Coordinates of C-alpha atoms in Angstrom, one line a residue:
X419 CA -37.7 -77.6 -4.7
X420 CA -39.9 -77.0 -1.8
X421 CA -40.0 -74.0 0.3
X422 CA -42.6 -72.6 2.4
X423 CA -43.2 -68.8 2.3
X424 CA -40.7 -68.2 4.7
X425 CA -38.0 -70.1 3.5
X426 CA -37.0 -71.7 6.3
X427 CA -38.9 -75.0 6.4
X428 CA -35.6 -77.3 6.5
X429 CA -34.0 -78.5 10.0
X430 CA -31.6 -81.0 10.7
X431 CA -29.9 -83.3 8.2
X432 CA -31.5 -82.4 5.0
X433 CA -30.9 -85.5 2.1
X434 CA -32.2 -84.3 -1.3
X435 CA -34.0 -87.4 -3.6
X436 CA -32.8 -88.5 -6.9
X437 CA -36.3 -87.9 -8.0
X438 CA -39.6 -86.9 -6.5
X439 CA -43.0 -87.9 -8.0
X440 CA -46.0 -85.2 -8.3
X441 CA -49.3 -85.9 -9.2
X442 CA -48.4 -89.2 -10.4
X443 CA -45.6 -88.0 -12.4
X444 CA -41.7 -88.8 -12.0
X445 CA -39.1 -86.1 -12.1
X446 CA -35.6 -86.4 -11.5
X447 CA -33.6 -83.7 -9.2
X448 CA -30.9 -82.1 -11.1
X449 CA -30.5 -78.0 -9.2
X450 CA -31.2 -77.0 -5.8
X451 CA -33.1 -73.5 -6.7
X452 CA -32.1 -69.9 -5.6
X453 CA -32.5 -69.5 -2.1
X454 CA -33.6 -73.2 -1.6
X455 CA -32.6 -73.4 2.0
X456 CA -32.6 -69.6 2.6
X457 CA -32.1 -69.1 5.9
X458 CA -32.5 -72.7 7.3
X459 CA -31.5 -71.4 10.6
X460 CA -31.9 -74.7 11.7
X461 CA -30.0 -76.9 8.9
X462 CA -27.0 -79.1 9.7
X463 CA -26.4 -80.9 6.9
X464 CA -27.5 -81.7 3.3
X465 CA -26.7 -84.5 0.9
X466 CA -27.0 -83.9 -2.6
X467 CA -27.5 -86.5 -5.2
X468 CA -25.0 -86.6 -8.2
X469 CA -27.5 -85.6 -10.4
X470 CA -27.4 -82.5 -9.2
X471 CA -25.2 -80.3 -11.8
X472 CA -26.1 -76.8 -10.5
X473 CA -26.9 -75.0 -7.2
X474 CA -28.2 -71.5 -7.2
X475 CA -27.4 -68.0 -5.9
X476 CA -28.1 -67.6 -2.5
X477 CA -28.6 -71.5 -2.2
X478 CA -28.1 -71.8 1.7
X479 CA -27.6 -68.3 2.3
X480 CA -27.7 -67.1 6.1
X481 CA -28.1 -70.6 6.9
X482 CA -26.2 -70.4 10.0
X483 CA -26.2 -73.9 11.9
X484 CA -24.9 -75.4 8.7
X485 CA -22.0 -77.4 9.0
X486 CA -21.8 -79.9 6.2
X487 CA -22.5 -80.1 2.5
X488 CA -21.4 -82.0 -0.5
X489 CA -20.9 -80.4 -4.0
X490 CA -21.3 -83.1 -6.0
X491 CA -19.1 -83.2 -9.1
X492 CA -21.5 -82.6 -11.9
X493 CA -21.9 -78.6 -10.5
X494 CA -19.3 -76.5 -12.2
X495 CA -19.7 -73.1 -10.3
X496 CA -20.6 -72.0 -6.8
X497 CA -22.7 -69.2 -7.5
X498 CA -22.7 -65.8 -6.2
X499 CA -23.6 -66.1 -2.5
X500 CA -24.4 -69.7 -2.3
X501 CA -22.8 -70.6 1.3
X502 CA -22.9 -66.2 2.0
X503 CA -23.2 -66.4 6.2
X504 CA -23.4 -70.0 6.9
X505 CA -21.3 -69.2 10.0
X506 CA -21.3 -73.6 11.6
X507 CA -19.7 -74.4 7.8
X508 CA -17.0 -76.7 8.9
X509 CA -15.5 -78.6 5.8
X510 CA -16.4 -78.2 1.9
X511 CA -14.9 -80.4 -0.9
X512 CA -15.1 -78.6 -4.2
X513 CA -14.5 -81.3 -6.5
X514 CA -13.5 -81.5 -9.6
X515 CA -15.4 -80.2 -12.4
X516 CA -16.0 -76.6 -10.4
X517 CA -14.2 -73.7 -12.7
X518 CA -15.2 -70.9 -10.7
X519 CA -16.3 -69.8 -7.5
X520 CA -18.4 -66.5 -7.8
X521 CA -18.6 -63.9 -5.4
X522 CA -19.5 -63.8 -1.9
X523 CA -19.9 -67.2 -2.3
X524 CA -18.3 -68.4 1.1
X525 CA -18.6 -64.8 2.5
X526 CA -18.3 -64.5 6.4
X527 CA -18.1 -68.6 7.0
X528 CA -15.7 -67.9 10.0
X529 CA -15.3 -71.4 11.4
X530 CA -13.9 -72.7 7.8
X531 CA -10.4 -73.0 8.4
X532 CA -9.1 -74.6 4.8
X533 CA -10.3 -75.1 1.3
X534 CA -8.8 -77.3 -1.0
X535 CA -9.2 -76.7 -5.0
X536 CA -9.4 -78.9 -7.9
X537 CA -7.5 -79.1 -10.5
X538 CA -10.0 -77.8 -12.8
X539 CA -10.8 -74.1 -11.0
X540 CA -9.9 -71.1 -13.4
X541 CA -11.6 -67.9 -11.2
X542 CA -12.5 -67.3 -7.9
X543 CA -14.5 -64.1 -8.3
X544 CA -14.4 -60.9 -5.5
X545 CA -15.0 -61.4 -1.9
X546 CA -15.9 -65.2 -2.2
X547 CA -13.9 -65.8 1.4
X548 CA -14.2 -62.1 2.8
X549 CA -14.4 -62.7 6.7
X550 CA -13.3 -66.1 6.3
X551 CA -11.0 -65.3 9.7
X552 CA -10.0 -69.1 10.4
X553 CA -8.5 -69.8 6.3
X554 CA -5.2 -69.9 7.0
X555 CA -4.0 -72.4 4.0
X556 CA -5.7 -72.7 0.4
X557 CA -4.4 -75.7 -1.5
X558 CA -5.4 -76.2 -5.1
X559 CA -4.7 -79.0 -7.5
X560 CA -3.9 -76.7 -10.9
X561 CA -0.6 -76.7 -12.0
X562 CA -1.8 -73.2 -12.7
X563 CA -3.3 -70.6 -9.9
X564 CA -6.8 -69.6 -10.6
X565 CA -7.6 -66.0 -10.9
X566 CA -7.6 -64.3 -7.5
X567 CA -8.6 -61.2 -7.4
X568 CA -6.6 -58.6 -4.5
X569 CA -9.9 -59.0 -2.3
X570 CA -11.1 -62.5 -2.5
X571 CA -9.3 -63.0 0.2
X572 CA -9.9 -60.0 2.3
X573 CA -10.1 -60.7 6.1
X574 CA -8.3 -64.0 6.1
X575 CA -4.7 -65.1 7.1
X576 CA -4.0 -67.5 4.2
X577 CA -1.1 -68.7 1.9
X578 CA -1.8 -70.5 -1.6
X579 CA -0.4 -74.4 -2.3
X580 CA -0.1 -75.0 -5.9
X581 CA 1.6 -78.9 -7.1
X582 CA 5.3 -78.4 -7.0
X583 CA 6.7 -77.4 -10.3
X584 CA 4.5 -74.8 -11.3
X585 CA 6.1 -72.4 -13.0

């Protein structure tokens, strides 16, 4: 991944390569690195190839024009932090595949109004929507409810949609 010593060298719409070649040698992408696009103040999007099967902590963190970024289904946690201040974040499919969702990792994305779940998510850890104001409906696919924890939630209007039948 590169990043220049401040961090911030990404603007616009960002789309990562399946592979990169350096010094004559191939290699394919499979993670975006901690703190990646740290602070990409000026970031609005970012396409990640399928490869990709993890994205670290602090990932986009306090990148706060972000709007739009695709998990792709090979990851199978959001990390700590990942998306922690990314105020613009408008929509984010968590696709299947994802089993947990650690803290902070939404934390304070107060334009995201609604997340939908997959089937496959066991835990969402502490504060991973705190100050998420505009949730007001979180729909997953499991027949059973992941593990909430009492402030996961905190600061958020929201109710919880689980497939009818769940017992």
């Amino acid at each position: 991944t590169f990043k220049d010593r401040h961090y911030n060298s990404y603007r616009g719409e960002v789309e990562v390569p399946v592979q990169v070649e350096i010094e004559g040698r191939t290699y394919r992408v499979t993670a975006v690195a901690d703190r990646a696009f740290y602070e990409c103040d000026s970031l609005i999007s970012v396409v990640l190839p399928n490869a990709i099967d993890s994205i670290g902590q602090y990932a986009f963190y306090s990148s706060e024009s972000l709007k739009r970024v695709n998990i792709p289904e090979n990851v199978t946690k959001i990390e700590s932090e990942t998306f922690h201040y990314c105020h613009s974040l408008q929509e984010i499919v968590i696709p299947n595949g994802v089993t947990e969702i650690g803290s902070w990792a939404f934390g304070n994305c107060g334009v995201l109004a609604s997340v939908e779940l997959p089937a496959t998510i066991a835990e969402i850890e502490n504060y991973a929507f705190e100050g998420c104001w505009n949730i007001n409906m979180v729909c997953t696919k499991a027949t059973t409810p992941p593990t909430i924890y009492d402030n996961t939630f905190t600061d958020s209007m929201w109710a919880v949609m689980v497939p009818a039948g769940c017992g």
